[in-house]
PDB file of C-alpha atoms in Angstrom:
ATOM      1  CA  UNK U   1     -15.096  -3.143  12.329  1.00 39.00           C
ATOM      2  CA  UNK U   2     -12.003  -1.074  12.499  1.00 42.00           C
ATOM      3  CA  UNK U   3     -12.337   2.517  11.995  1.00 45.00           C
ATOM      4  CA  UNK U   4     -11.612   4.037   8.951  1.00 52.00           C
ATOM      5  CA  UNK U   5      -7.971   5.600   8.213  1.00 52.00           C
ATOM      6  CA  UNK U   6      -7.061   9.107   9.775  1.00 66.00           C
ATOM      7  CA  UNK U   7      -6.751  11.736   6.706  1.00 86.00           C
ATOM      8  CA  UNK U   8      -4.793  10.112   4.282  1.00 94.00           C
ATOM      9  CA  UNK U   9      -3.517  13.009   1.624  1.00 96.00           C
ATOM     10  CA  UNK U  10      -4.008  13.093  -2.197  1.00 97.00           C
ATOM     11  CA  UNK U  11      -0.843  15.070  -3.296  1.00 97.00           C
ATOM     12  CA  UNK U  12       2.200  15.364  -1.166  1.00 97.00           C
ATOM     13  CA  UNK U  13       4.943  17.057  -1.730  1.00 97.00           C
ATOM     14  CA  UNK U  14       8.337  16.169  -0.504  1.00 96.00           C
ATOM     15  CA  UNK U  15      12.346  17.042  -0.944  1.00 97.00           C
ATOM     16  CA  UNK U  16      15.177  14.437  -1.470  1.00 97.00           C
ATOM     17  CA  UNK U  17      15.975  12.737   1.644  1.00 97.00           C
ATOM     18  CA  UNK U  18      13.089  13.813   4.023  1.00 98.00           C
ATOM     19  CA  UNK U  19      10.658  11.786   5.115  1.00 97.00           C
ATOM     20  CA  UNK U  20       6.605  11.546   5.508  1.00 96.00           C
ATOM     21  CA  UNK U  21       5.000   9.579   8.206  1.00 95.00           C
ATOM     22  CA  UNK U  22       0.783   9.429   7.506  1.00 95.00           C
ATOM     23  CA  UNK U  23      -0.910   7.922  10.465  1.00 93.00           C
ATOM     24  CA  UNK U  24      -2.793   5.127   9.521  1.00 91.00           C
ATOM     25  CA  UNK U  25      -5.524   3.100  11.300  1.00 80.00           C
ATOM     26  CA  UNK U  26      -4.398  -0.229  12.574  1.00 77.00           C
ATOM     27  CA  UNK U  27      -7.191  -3.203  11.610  1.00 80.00           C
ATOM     28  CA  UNK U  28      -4.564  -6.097  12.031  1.00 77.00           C
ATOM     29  CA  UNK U  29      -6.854  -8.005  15.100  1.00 79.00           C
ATOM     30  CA  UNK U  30      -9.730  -8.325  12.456  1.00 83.00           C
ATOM     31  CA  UNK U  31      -7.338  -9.628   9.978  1.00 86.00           C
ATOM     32  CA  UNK U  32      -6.709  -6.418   7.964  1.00 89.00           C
ATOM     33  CA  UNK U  33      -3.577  -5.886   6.387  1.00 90.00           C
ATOM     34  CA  UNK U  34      -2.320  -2.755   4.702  1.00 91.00           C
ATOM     35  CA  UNK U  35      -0.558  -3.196   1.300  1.00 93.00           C
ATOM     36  CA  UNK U  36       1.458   0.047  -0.633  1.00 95.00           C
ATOM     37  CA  UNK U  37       2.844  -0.168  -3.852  1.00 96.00           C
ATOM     38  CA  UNK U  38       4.602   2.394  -5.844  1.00 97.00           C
ATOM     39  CA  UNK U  39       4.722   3.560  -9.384  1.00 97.00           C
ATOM     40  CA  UNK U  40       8.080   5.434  -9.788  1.00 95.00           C
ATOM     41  CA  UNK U  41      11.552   5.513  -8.027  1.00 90.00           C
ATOM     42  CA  UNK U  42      11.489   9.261  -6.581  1.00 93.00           C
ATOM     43  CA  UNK U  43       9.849   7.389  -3.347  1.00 95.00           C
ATOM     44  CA  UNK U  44      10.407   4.476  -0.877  1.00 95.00           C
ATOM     45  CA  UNK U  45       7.380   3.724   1.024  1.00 96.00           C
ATOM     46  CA  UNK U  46       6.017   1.126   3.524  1.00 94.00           C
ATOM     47  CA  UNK U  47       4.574   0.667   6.186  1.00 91.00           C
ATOM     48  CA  UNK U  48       5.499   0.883  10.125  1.00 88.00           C
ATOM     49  CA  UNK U  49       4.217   2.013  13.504  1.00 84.00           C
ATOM     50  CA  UNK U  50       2.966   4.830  13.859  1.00 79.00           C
ATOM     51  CA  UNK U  51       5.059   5.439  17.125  1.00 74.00           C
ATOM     52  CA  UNK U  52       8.715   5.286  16.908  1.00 60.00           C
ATOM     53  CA  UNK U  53       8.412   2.881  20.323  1.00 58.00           C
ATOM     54  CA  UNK U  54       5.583   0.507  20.775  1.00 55.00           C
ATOM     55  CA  UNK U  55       4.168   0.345  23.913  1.00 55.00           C
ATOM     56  CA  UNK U  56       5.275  -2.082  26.333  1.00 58.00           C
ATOM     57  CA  UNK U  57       2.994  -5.144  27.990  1.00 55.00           C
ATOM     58  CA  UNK U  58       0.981  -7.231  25.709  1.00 53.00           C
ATOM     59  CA  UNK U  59      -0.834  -5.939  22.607  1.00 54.00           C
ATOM     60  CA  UNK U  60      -4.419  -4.968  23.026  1.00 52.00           C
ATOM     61  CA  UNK U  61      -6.367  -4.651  19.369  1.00 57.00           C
ATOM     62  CA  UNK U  62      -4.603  -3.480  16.602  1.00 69.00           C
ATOM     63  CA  UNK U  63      -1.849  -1.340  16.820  1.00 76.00           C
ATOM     64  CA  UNK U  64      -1.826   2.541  15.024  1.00 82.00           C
ATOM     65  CA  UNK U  65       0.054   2.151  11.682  1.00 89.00           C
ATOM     66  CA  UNK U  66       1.717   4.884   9.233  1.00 93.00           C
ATOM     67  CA  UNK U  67       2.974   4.935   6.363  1.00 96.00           C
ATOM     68  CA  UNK U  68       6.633   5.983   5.569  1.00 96.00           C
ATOM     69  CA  UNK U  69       7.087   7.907   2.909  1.00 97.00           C
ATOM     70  CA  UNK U  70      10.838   8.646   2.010  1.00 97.00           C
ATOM     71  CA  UNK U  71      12.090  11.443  -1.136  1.00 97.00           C
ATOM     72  CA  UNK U  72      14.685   9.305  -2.687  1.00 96.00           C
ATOM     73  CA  UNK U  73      14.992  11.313  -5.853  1.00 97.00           C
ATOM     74  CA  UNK U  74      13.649  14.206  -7.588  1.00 97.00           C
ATOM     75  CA  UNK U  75      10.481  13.192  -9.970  1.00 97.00           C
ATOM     76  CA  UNK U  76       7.380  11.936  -9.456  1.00 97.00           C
ATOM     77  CA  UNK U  77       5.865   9.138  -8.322  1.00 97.00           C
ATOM     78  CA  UNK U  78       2.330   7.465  -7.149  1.00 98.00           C
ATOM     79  CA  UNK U  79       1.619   5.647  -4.404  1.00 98.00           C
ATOM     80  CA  UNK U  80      -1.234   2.877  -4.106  1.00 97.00           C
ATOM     81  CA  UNK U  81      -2.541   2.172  -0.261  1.00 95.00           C
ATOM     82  CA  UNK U  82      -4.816  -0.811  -0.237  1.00 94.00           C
ATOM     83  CA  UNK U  83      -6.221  -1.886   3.423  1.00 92.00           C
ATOM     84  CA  UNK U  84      -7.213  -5.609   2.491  1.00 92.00           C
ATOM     85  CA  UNK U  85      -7.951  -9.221   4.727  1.00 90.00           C
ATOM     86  CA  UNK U  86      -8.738 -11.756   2.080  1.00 80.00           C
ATOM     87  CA  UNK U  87      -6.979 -12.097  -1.599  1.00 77.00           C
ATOM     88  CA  UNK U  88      -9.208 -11.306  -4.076  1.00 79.00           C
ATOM     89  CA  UNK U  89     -11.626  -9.328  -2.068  1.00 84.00           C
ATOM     90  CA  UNK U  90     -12.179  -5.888  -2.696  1.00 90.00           C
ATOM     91  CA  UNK U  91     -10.473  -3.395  -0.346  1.00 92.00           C
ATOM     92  CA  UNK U  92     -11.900  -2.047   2.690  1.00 90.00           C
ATOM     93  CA  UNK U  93     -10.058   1.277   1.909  1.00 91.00           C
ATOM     94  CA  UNK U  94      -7.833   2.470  -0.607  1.00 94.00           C
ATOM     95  CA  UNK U  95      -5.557   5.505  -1.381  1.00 96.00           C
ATOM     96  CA  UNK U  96      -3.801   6.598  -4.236  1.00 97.00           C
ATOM     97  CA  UNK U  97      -1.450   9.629  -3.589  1.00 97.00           C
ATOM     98  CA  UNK U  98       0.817  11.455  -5.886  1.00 98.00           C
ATOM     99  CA  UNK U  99       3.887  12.351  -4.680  1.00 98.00           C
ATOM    100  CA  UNK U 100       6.670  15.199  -6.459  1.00 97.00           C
ATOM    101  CA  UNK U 101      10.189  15.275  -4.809  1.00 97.00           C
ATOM    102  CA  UNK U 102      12.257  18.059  -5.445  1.00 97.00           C
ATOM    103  CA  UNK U 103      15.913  19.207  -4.254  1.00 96.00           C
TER     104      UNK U 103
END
């Protein structure tokens, strides 16, 4: 089994046009995918690597993820992380993590 997430925050606190990158734990070669959605439109978030280059040669295991958090607007907004492999299975992790932008 993959292991579990690096610290994934709570609360995070951001201001308009900056971005958040939260290292996540790649599970992709066990069939793990991570899955964000967002409640409110101060945020855009998804998900990426976790290095801005990949490493070159062929891909050994999964590959470290993050998640990209960007302060569109000022307000409030929550963000649901769900690390998931089949539909309609529970999650092997989840997240939920509140996020205020401000000027």
């Amino acid at each position: 089994m993959p292991e579990s997430s690096l610290a994934v925050p709570t609360e995070l606190a951001l201001h308009v046009g900056h971005t958040a990158k939260i290292p996540l734990t790649g599970a992709g070669s066990v069939g793990y995918v991570w899955r964000v959605s967002v409640d409110g439109d101060a945020v855009l978030a998804k998900i990426g690597p976790a290095d801005a280059q990949p490493p070159a040669g062929p891909a050994v295991g999964s590959l470290p993820q993050a998640l990209i958090i960007e302060g569109r607007s000022i307000g409030h907004a929550t963000i649901m992380l769900r690390l998931v492999r089949e539909p309609g299975r529970p999650p092997r992790e989840q997240h939920e993590i509140a996020v205020i932008v401000s000027p």
